[in-house]
mmCIF file of C-alpha atoms in Angstrom:
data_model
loop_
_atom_site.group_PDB
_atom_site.id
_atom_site.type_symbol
_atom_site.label_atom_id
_atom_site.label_comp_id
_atom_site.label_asym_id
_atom_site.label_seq_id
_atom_site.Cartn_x
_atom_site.Cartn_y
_atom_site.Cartn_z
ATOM 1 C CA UNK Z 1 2.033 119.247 -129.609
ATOM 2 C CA UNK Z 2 -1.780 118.038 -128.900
ATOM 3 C CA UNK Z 3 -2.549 114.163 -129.235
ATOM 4 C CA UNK Z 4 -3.959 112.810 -132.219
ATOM 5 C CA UNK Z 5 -7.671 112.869 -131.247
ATOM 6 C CA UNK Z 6 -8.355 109.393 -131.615
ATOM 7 C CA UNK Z 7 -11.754 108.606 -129.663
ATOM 8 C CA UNK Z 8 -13.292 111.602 -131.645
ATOM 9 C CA UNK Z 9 -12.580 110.433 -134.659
ATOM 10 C CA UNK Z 10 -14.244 106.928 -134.150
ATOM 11 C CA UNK Z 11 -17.379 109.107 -133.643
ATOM 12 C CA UNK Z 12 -16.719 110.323 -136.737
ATOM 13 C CA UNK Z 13 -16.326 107.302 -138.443
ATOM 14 C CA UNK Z 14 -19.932 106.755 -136.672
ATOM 15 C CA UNK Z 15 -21.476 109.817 -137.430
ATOM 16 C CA UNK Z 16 -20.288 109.575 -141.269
ATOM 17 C CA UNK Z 17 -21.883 105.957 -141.623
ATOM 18 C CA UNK Z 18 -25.063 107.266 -140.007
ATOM 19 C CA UNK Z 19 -25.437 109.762 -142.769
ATOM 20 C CA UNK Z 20 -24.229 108.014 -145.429
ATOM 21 C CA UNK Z 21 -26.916 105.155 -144.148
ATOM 22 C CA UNK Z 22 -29.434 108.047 -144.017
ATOM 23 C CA UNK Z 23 -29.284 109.313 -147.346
ATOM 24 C CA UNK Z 24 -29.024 105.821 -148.644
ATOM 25 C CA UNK Z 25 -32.056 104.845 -147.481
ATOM 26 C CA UNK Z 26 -33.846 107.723 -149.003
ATOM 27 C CA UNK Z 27 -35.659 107.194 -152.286
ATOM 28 C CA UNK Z 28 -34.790 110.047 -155.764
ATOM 29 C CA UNK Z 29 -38.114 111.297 -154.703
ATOM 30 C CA UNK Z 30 -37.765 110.914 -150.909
ATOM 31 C CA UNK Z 31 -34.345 113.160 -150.868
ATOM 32 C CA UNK Z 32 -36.230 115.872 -152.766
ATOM 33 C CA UNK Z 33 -39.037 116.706 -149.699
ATOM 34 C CA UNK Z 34 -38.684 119.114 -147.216
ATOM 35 C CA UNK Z 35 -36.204 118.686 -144.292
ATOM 36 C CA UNK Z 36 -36.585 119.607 -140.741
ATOM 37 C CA UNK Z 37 -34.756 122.741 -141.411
ATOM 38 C CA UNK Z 38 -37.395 126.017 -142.620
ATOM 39 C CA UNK Z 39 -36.482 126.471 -146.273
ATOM 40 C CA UNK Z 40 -34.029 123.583 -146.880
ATOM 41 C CA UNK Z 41 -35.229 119.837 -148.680
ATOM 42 C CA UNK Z 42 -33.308 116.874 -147.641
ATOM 43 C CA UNK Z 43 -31.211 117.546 -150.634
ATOM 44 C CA UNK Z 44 -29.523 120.841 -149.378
ATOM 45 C CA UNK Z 45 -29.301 118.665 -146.279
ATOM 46 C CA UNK Z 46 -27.103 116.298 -147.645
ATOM 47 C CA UNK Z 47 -25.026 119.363 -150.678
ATOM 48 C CA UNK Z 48 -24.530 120.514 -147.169
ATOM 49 C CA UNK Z 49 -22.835 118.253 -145.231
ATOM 50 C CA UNK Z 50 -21.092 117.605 -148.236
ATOM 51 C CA UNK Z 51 -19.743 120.843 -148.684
ATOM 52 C CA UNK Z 52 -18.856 121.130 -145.105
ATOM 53 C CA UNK Z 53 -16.602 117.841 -145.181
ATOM 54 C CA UNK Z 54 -14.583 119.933 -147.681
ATOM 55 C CA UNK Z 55 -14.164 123.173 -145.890
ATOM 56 C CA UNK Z 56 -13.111 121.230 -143.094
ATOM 57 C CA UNK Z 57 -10.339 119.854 -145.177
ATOM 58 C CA UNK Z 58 -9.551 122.922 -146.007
ATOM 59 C CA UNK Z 59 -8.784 123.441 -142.299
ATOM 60 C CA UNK Z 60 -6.829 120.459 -142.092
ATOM 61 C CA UNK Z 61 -4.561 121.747 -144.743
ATOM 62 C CA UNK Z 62 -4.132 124.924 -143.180
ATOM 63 C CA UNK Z 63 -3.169 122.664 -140.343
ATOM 64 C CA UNK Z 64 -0.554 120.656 -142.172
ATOM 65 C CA UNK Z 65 0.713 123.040 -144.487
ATOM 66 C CA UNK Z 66 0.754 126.356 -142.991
ATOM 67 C CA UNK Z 67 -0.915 128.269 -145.666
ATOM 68 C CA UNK Z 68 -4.250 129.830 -143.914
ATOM 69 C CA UNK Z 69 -6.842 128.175 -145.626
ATOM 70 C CA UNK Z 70 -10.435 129.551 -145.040
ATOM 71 C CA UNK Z 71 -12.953 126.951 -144.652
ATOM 72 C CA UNK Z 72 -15.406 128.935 -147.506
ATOM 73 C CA UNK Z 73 -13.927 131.301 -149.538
ATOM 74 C CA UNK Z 74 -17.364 133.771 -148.607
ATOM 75 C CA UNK Z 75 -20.873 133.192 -147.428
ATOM 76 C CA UNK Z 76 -22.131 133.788 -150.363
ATOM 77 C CA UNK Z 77 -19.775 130.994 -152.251
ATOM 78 C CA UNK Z 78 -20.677 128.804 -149.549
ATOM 79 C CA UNK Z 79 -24.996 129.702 -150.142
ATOM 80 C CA UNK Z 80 -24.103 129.184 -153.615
ATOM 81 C CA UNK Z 81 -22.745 125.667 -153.751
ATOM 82 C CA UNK Z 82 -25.239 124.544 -151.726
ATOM 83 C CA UNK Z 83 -27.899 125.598 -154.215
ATOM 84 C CA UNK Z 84 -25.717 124.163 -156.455
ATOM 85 C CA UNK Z 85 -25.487 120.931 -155.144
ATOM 86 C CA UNK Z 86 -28.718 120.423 -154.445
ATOM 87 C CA UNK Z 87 -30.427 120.899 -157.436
ATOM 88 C CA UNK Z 88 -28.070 117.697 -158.673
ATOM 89 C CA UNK Z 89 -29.688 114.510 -159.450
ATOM 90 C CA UNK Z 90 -30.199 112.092 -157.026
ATOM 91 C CA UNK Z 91 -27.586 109.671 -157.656
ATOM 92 C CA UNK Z 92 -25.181 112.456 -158.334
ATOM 93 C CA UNK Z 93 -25.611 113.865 -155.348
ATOM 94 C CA UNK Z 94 -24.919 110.712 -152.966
ATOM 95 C CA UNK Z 95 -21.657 110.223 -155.136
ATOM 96 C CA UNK Z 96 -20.576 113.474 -154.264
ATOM 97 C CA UNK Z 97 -21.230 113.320 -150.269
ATOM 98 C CA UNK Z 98 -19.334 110.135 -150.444
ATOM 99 C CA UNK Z 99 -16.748 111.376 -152.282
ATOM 100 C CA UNK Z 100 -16.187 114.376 -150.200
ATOM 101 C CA UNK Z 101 -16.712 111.908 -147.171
ATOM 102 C CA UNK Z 102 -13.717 109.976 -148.614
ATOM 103 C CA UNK Z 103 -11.487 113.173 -148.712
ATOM 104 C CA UNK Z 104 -11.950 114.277 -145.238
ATOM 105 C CA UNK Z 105 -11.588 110.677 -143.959
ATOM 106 C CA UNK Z 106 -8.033 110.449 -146.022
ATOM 107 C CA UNK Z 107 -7.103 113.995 -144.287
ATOM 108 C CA UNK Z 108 -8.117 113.217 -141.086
ATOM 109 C CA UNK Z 109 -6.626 109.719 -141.161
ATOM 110 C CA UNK Z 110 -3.103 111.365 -142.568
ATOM 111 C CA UNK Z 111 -2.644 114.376 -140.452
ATOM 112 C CA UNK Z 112 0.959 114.262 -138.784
ATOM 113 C CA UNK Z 113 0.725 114.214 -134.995
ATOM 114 C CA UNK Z 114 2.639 117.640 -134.569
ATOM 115 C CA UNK Z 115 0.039 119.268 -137.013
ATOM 116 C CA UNK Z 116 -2.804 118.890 -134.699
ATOM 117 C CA UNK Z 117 -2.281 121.828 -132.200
ATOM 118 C CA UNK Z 118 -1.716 123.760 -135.180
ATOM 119 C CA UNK Z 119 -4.204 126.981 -134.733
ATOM 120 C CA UNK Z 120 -7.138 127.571 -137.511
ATOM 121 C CA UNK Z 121 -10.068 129.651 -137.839
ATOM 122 C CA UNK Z 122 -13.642 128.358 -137.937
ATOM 123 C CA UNK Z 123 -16.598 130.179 -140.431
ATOM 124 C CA UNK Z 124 -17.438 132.244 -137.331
ATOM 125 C CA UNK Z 125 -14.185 133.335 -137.052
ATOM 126 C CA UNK Z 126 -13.410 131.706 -133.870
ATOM 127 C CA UNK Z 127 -9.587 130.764 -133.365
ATOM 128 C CA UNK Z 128 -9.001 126.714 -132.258
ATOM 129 C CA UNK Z 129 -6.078 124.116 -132.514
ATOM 130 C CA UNK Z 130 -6.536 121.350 -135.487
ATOM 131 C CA UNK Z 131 -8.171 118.585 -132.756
ATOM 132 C CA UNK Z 132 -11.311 120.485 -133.149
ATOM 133 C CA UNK Z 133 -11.953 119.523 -136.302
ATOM 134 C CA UNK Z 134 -13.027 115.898 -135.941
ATOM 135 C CA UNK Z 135 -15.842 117.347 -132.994
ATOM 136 C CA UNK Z 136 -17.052 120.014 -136.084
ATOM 137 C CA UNK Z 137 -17.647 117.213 -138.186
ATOM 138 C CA UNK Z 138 -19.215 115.005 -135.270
ATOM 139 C CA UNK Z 139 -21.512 117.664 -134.532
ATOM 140 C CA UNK Z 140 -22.475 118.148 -138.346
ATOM 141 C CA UNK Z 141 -23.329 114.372 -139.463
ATOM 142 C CA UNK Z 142 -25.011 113.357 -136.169
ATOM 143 C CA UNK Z 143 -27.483 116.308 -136.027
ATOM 144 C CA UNK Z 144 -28.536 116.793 -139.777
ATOM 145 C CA UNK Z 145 -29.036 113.069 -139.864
ATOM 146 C CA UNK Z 146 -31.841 113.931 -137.404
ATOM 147 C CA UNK Z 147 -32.428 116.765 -140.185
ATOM 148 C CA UNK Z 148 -33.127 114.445 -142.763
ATOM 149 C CA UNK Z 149 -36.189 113.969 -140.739
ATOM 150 C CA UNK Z 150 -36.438 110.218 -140.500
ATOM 151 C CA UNK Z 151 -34.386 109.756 -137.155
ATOM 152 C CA UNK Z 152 -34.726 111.325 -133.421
ATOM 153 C CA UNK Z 153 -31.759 111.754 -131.072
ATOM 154 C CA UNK Z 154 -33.024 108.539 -129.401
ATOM 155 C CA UNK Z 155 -30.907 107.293 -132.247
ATOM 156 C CA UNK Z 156 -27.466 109.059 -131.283
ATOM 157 C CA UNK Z 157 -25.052 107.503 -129.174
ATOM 158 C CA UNK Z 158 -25.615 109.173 -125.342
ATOM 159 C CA UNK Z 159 -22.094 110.204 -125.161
ATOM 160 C CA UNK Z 160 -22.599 112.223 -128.551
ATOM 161 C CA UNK Z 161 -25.656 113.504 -127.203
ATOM 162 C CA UNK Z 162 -23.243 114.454 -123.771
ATOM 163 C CA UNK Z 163 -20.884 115.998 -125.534
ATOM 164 C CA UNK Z 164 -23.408 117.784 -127.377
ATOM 165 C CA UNK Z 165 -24.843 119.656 -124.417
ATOM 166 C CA UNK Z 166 -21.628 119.900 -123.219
ATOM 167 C CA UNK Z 167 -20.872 122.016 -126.896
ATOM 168 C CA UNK Z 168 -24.157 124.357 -126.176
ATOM 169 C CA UNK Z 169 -23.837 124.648 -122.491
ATOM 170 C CA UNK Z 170 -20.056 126.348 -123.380
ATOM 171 C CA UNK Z 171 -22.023 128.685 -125.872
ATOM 172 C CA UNK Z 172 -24.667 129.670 -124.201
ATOM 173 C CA UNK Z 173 -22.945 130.479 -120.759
ATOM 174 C CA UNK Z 174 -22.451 133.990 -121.564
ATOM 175 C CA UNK Z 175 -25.217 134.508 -124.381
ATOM 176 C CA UNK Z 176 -27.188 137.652 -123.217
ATOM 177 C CA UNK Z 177 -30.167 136.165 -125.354
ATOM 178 C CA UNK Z 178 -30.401 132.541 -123.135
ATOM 179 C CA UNK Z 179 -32.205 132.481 -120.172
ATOM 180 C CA UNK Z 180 -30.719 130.829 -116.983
ATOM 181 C CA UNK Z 181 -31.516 127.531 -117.606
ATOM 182 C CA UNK Z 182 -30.528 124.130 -115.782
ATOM 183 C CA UNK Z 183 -30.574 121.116 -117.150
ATOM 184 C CA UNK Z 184 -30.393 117.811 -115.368
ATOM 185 C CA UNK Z 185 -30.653 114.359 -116.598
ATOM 186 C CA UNK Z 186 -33.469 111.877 -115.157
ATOM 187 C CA UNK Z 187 -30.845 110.455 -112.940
ATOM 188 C CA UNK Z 188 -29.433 113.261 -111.863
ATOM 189 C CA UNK Z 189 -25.843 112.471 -112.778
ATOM 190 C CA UNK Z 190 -25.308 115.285 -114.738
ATOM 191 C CA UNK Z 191 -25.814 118.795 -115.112
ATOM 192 C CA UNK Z 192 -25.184 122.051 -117.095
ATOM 193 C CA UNK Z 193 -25.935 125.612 -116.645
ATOM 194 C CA UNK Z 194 -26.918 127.999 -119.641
ATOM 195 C CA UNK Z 195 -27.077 131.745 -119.935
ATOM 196 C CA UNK Z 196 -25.121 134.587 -117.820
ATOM 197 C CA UNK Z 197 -24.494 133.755 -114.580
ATOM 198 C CA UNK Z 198 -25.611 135.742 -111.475
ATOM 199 C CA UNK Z 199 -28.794 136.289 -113.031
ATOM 200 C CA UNK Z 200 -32.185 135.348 -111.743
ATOM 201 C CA UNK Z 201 -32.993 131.499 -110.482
ATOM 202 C CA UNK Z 202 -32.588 128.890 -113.750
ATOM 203 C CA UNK Z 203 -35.533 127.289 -114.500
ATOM 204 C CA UNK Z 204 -34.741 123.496 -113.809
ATOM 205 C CA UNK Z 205 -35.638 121.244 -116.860
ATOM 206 C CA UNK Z 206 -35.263 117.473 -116.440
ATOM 207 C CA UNK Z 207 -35.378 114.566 -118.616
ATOM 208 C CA UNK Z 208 -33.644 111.704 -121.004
ATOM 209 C CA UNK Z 209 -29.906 112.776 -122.795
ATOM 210 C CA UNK Z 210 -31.396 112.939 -126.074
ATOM 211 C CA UNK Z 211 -34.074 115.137 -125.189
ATOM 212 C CA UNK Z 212 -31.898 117.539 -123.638
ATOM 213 C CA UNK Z 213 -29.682 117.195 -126.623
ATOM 214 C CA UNK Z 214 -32.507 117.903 -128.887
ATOM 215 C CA UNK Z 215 -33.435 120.699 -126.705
ATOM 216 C CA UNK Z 216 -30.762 122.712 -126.469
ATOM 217 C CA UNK Z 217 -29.810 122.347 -130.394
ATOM 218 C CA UNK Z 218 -33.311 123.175 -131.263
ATOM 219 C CA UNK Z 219 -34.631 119.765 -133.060
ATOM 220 C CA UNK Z 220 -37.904 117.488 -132.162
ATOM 221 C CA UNK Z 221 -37.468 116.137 -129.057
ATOM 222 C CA UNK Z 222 -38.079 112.346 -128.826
ATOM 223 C CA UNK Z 223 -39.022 112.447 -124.795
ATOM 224 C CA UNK Z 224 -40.888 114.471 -122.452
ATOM 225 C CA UNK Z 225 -38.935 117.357 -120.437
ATOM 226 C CA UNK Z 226 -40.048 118.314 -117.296
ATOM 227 C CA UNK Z 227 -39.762 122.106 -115.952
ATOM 228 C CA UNK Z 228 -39.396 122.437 -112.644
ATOM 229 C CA UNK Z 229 -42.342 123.876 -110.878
ATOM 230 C CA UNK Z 230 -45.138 124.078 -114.217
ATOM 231 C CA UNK Z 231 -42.477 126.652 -115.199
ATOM 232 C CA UNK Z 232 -43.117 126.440 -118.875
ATOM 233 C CA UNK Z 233 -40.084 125.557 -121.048
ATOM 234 C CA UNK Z 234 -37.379 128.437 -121.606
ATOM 235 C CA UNK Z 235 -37.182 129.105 -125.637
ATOM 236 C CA UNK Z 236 -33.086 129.068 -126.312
ATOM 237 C CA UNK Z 237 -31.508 131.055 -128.899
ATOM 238 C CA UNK Z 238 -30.504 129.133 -132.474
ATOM 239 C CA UNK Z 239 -27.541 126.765 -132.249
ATOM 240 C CA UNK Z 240 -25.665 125.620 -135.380
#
């Protein structure tokens, strides 16, 4: 039986309000304009993260009940509601991130202990135990808040942003398509390799934990970054 995942789901809780903040704050006109994303407006932004608080509670009844329930049904149903939701009004559309905000909470918040080892499958197919779940979410409302285009990862919590390079550095290590890259924080505390080991040298890039965050998840990077050597800056594949 895994522990209830209690720390994660405080950044949750953190992430959630962030968002919910975010897209308060926009104006029926301002949620309408492009995002940071190629092709999506803050609106499919927002249907988005919406959509995805409910396929994660589908997860979370797979989890309690047993019954293997796919996060979307398809690709294309997921494409689909996203169009969907956002071509809604405005005001519809905030009402129905917060209410699908409100069911995940209530899932996540009622989960039995002895449910959260319980295996599921993500979108991609990859196999983890329930305590993931909270750390999907994390990653979703912290990083399309920065989507929205009106924040920078100087604005996420350092530990999110740790955990964060933490989340691509495990991807990455054995994607053929990332170059051997180091990172290393200003300070020197802390470090991650990404691409296939045994390669040729990693280029060492330096600099602030939101800029490496921002780096290796592909969004604007708030700081400067420093490659070792006027190496120029390794391009990483697409993450999330």
């Amino acid at each position: 039986m895994s522990a209830r995942p209690d720390p994660m789901l405080e950044w949750v809780a953190k992430g959630t309000a962030a968002f919910e903040a975010a897209v308060d704050w926009l104006t029926d006109s301002g949620i309408t304009r492009p995002s940071y994303l190629p092709g999506w407006s803050r609106a499919h932004v927002v249907a988005h993260v919406a959509r995805n608080a409910d396929a994660l509670v589908n997860l979370l009844t797979w989890a309690r009940t047993g019954v293997e329930t796919p996060m979307y049904a398809s690709p294309h149903q997921r494409t689909n509601e996203i169009e969907d939701g956002a071509r809604q009004p405005a005001s519809a559309l905030r009402a129905d991130l917060l209410a699908a905000d409100g069911r995940l909470t209530e899932e996540l918040a009622g989960l039995p202990d002895q449910c959260w080892g319980t295996t599921v499958r993500t979108a991609r197919g990859r196999e983890v135990p329930a305590t993931m779940v909270p750390w999907m979410r994390v990653r979703e409302v912290w990083v399309h808040t920065v989507d929205l285009d009106i924040t920078t990862f100087d604005d996420i919590p350092h530990e999110v942003c740790a955990a964060l390079v933490d989340d691509v550095a495990t991807a990455f290590l054995t994607h053929p398509d990332c170059p051997p890259v180091e990172l290393r924080t200003q300070d020197d505390a802390r470090s991650w390799l990404l691409g296939v080991p045994g390669g040729a040298e990693p280029v060492v890039v330096s600099g602030d934990l939101p800029s490496l965050a921002a780096y290796t998840t592909g969004r604007p990077v708030p700081g400067p970054l420093h490659p070792a050597g006027g190496a120029s800056l390794p391009k990483l594949p697409a993450w999330l």
